[in-house]
C-alpha positions as a Python dict, from the first residue, in 0.01 Angstrom:
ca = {
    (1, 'X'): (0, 0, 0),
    (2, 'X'): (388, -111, 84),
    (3, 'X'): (463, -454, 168),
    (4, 'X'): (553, -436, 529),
    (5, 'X'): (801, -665, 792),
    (6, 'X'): (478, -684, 1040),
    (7, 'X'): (252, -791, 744),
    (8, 'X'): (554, -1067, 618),
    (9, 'X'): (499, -1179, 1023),
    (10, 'X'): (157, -1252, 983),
    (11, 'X'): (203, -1428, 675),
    (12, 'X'): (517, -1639, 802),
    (13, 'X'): (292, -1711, 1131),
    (14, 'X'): (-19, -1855, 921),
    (15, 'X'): (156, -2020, 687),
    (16, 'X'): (404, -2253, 975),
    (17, 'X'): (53, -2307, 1190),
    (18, 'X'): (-179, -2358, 911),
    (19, 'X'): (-443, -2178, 1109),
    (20, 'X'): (-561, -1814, 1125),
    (21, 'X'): (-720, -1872, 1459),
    (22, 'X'): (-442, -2031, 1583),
    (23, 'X'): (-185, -1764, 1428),
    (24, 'X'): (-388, -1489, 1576),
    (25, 'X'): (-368, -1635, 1891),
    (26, 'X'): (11, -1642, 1863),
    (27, 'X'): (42, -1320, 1732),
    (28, 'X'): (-183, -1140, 1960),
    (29, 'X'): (-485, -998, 1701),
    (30, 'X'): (-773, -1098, 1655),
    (31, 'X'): (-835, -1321, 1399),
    (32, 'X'): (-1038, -1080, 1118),
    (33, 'X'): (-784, -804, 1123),
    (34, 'X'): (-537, -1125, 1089),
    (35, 'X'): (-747, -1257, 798),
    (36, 'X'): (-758, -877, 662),
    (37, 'X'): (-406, -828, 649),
    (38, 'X'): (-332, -1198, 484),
    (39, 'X'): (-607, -1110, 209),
    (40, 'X'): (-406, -779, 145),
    (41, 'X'): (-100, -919, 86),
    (42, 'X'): (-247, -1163, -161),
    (43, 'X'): (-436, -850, -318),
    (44, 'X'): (-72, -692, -351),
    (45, 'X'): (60, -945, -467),
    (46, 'X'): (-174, -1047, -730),
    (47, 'X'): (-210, -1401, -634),
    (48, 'X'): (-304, -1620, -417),
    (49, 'X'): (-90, -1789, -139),
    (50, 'X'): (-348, -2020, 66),
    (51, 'X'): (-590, -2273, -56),
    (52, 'X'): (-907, -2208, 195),
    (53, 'X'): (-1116, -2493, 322),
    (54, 'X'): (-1319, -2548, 590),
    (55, 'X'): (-1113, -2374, 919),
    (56, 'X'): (-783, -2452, 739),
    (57, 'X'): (-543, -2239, 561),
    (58, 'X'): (-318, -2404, 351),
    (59, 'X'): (-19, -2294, 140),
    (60, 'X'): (-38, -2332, -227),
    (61, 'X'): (274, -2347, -471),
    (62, 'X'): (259, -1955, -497),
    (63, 'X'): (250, -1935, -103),
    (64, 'X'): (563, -2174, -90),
    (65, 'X'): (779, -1967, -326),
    (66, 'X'): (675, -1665, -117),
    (67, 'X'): (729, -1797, 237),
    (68, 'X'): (1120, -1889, 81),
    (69, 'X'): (1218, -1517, 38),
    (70, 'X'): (1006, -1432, 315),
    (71, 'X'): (1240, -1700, 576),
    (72, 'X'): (1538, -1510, 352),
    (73, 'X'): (1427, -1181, 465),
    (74, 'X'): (1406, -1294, 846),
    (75, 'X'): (1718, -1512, 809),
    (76, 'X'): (1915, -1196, 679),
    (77, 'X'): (1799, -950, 975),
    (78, 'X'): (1899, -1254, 1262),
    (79, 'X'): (2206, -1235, 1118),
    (80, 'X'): (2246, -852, 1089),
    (81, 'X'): (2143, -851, 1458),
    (82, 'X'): (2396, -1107, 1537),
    (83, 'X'): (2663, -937, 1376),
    (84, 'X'): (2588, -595, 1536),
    (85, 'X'): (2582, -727, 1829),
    (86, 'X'): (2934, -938, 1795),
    (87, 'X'): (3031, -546, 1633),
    (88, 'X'): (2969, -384, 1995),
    (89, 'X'): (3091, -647, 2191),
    (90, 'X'): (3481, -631, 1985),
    (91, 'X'): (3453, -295, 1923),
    (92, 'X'): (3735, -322, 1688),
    (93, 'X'): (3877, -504, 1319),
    (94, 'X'): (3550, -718, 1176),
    (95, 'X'): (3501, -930, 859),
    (96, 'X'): (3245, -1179, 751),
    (97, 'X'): (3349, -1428, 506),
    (98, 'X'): (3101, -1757, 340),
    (99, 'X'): (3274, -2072, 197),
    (100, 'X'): (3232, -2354, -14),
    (101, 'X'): (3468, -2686, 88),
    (102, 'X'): (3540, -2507, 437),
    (103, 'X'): (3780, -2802, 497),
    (104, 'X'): (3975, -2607, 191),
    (105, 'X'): (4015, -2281, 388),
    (106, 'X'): (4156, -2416, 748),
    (107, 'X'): (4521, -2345, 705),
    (108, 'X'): (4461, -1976, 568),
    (109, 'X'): (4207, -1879, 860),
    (110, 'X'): (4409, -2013, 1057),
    (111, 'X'): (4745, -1817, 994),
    (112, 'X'): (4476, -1457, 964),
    (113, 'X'): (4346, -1526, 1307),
    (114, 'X'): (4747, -1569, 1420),
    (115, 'X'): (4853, -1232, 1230),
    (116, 'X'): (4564, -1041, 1326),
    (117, 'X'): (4426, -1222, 1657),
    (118, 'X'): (4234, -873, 1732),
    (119, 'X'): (4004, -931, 1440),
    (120, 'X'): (3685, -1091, 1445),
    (121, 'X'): (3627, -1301, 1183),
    (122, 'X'): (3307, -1479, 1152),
    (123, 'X'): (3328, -1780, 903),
    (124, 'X'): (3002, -1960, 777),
    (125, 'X'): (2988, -2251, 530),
    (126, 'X'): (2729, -2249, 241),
    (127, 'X'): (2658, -2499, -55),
    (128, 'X'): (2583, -2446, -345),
    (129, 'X'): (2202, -2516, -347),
    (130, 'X'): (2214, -2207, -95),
    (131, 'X'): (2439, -1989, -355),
    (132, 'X'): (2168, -2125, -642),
    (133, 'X'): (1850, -2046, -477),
    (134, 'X'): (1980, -1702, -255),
    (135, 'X'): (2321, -1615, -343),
    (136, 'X'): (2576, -1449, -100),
    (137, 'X'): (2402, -1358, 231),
    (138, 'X'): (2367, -1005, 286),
    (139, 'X'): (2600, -1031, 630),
    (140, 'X'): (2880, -1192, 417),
    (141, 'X'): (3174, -948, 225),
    (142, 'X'): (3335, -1252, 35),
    (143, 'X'): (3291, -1581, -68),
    (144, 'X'): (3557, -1842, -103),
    (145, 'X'): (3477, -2105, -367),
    (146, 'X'): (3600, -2269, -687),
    (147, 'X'): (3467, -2149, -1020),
    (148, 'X'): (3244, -2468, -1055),
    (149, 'X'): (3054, -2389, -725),
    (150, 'X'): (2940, -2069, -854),
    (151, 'X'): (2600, -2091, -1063),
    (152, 'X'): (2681, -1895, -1372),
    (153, 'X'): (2337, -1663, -1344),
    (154, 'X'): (2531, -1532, -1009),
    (155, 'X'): (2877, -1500, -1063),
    (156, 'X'): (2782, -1211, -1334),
    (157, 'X'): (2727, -1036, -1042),
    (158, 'X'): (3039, -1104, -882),
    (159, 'X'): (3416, -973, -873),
    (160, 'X'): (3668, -1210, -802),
    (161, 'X'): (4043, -1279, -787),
    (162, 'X'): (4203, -1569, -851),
    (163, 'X'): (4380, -1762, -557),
    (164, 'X'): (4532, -2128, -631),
    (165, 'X'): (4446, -2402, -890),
    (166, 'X'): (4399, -2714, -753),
    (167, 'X'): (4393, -3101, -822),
    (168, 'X'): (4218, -3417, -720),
    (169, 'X'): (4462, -3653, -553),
    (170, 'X'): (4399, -4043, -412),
    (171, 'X'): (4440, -4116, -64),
    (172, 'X'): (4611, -4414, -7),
    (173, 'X'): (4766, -4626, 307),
    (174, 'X'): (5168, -4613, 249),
    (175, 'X'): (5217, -5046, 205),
    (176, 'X'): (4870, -4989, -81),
    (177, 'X'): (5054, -5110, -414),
    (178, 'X'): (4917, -4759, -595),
    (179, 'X'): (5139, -4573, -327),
    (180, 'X'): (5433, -4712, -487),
    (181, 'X'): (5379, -4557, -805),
    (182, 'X'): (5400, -4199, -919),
    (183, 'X'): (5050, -4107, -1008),
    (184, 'X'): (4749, -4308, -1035),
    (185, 'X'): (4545, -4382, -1350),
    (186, 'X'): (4155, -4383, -1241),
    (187, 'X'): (4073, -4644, -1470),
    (188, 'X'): (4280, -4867, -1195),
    (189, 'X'): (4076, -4792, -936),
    (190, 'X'): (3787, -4920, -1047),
    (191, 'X'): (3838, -5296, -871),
    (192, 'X'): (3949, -5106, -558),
    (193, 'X'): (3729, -5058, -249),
    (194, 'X'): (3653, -4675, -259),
    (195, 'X'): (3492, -4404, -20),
    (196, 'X'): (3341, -4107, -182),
    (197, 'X'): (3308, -3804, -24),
    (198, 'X'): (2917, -3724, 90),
    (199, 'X'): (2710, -3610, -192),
    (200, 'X'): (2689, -3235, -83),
    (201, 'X'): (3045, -3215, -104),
    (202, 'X'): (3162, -3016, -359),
    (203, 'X'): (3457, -3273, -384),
    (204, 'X'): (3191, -3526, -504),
    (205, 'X'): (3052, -3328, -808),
    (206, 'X'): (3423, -3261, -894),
    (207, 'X'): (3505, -3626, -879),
    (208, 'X'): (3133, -3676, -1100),
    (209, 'X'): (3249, -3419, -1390),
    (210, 'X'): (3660, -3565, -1375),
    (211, 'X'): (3556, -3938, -1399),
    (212, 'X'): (3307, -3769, -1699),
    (213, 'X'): (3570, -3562, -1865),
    (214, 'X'): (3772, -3940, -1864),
    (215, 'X'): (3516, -4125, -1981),
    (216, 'X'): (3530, -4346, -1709),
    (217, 'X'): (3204, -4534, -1534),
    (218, 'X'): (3180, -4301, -1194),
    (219, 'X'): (3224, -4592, -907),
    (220, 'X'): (3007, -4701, -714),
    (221, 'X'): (3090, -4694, -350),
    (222, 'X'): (2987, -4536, 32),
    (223, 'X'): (3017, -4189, 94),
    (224, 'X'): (3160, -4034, 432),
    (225, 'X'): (3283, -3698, 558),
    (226, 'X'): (3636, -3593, 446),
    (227, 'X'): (3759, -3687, 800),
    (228, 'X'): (3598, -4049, 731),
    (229, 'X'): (3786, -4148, 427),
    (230, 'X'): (4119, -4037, 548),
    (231, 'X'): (4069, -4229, 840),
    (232, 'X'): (3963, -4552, 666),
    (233, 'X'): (4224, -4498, 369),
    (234, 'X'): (4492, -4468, 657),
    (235, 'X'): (4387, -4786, 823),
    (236, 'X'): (4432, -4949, 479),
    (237, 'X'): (4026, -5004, 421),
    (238, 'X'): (4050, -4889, 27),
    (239, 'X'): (4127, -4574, -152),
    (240, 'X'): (3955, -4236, -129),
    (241, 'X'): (3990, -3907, -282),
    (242, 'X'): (4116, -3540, -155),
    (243, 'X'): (4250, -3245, -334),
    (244, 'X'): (4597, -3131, -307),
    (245, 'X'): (4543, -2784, -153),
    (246, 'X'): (4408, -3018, 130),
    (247, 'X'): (4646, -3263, 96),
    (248, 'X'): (4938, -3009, 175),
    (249, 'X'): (4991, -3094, 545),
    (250, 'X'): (5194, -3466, 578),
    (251, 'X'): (5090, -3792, 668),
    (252, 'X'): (5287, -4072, 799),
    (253, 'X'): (4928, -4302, 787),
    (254, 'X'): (4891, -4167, 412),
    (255, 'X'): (4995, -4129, 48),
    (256, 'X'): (4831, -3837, -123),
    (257, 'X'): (4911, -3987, -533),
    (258, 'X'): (4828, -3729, -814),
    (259, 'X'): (4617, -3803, -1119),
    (260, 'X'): (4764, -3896, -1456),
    (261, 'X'): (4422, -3855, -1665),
    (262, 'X'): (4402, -3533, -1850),
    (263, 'X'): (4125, -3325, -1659),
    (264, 'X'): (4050, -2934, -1561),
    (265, 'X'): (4219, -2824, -1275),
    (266, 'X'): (3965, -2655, -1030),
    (267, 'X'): (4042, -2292, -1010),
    (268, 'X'): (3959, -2113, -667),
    (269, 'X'): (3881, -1760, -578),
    (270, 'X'): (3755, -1498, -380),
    (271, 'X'): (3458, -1338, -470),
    (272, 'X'): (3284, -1008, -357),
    (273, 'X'): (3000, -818, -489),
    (274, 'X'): (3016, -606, -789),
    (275, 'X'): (3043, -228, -652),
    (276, 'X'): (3092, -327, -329),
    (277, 'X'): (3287, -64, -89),
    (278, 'X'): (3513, -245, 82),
    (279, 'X'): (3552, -91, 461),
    (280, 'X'): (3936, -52, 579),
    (281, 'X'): (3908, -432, 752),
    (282, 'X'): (3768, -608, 455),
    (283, 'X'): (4051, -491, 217),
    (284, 'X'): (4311, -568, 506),
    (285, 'X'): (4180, -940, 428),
    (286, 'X'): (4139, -941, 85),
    (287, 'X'): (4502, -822, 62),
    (288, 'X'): (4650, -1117, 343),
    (289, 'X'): (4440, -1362, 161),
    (290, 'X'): (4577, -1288, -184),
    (291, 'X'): (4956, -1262, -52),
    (292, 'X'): (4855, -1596, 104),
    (293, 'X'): (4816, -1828, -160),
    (294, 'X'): (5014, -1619, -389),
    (295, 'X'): (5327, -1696, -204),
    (296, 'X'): (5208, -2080, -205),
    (297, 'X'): (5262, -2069, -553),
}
């Protein structure tokens, strides 16, 4: 027997009700050829993903790892539907692109969608729990990350080029003491009033591994969106932290200081599949996005 989408239905239906009667009802069967078809997959599969009792079906540890690449498998064909359908409806120039740090990535998109305002670019941000646990979504063609984001299991099956190197900068208000220096030593900052970046930033768990790599206590301190902390380092609240590809655009309400501690710079790329065939649109990207930031340089 083959493992079929009807059969991963059922099974995605009992496991979210937690009832076969109930399920069947849902699913319009009856409730033994529902039961049958649950006890086959389990059969296939060589384990068991329900713990029976009484009228209740519930999932077990084995039924919980299943049901995630199960919600994958459903997640990935919404999306394929979606993106056929946003195909017919442009009928023309089409890429898909994920990102880590999507605040990163504004400028460039921006400056495609001006040069080529026929294509359709659909932009979606991941993190990297999503790249650990599922990788690159099959509707995606690249990825735009830094090396750190990438677990290292996955990037062996990825191609990349390189794009910029970047570096953590302090956000300061212009009359802040620090912004009349030339760079900033971190140890200094530690009696300051400082807002981190939220903890599924990647920003934060660069910050984590810099303050590390410096031996210096990380501080302890709130944690708001990137937007936030600009707007509370500008009004003079404390000190926060950006990077300096971010960091490009000026601000009369803020000092972007570098770093004088010795640290890794963050190196950022585009990634694709290995083996991928890129389509006549997807290389028309990966070519403006490498002239992009190579010309930043």
């Amino acid at each position: 027997m083959t493992m079929e989408l009807l059969q991963l239905k059922y099974f995605k239906t009992v496991a979210e009700m937690g009832k076969i009667s109930d399920a069947a009802q849902a699913l319009f069967i009856s409730a033994p050829a529902l039961s049958t078809s649950i006890s086959r997959l389990e059969k296939e599969l060589g384990v068991q993903l329900f713990d029976r009792t009484n009228n209740k079906i519930i999932l077990n540890q084995q039924g919980q790892i299943f049901l995630r690449y199960v919600n994958q498998i459903f997640t990935n064909l919404n999306c394929a539907k979606t993106e056929l359908r946003q195909s017919v409806m442009h009928q023309g120039q089409h890429v898909s692109i994920a990102s880590v740090a999507s605040t990163q990535w504004v400028d460039m998109i921006t400056v495609f969608s001006q040069e080529y305002p026929h294509f359709s670019l659909l932009c979606t941000s991941v993190n990297r729990m999503e790249l650990t646990n599922s990788g690159l979504s099959a509707q995606h063609s690249f990825l735009l990350a830094a090396e750190d984001d990438i677990p290292v299991f996955y990037a062996e099956k990825l191609e990349s080029s390189f794009l910029f190197e970047d570096h953590p900068v302090v956000m300061v208000h212009p009359d802040h003491p620090i912004a009349q220096k030339e760079s900033v030593d971190l140890h200094s900052l530690l009696n300051e009033t400082i807002f981190l970046p939220m903890q599924d930033f990647p920003l934060y768990d660069h910050l984590v591994k810099l303050f590390e790599e410096c031996g210096i206590p990380f501080p302890a301190g709130n944690a708001y969106s990137h937007l936030a902390t600009q707007q509370m380092a500008a009004k003079g609240l404390g000190v926060a932290f950006a990077t300096q590809h971010t960091a490009r655009t000026p601000s009369l309400s803020l000092r972007y200081m570098p770093i004088q501690n010795n640290y890794k710079p963050w190196i950022s790329r585009l990634y694709w599949r290995k083996n991928h065939a890129f389509t006549k649109d997807e290389l028309i990207f990966k070519e403006f996005i490498e002239n992009y930031y190579r010309a930043l340089m």
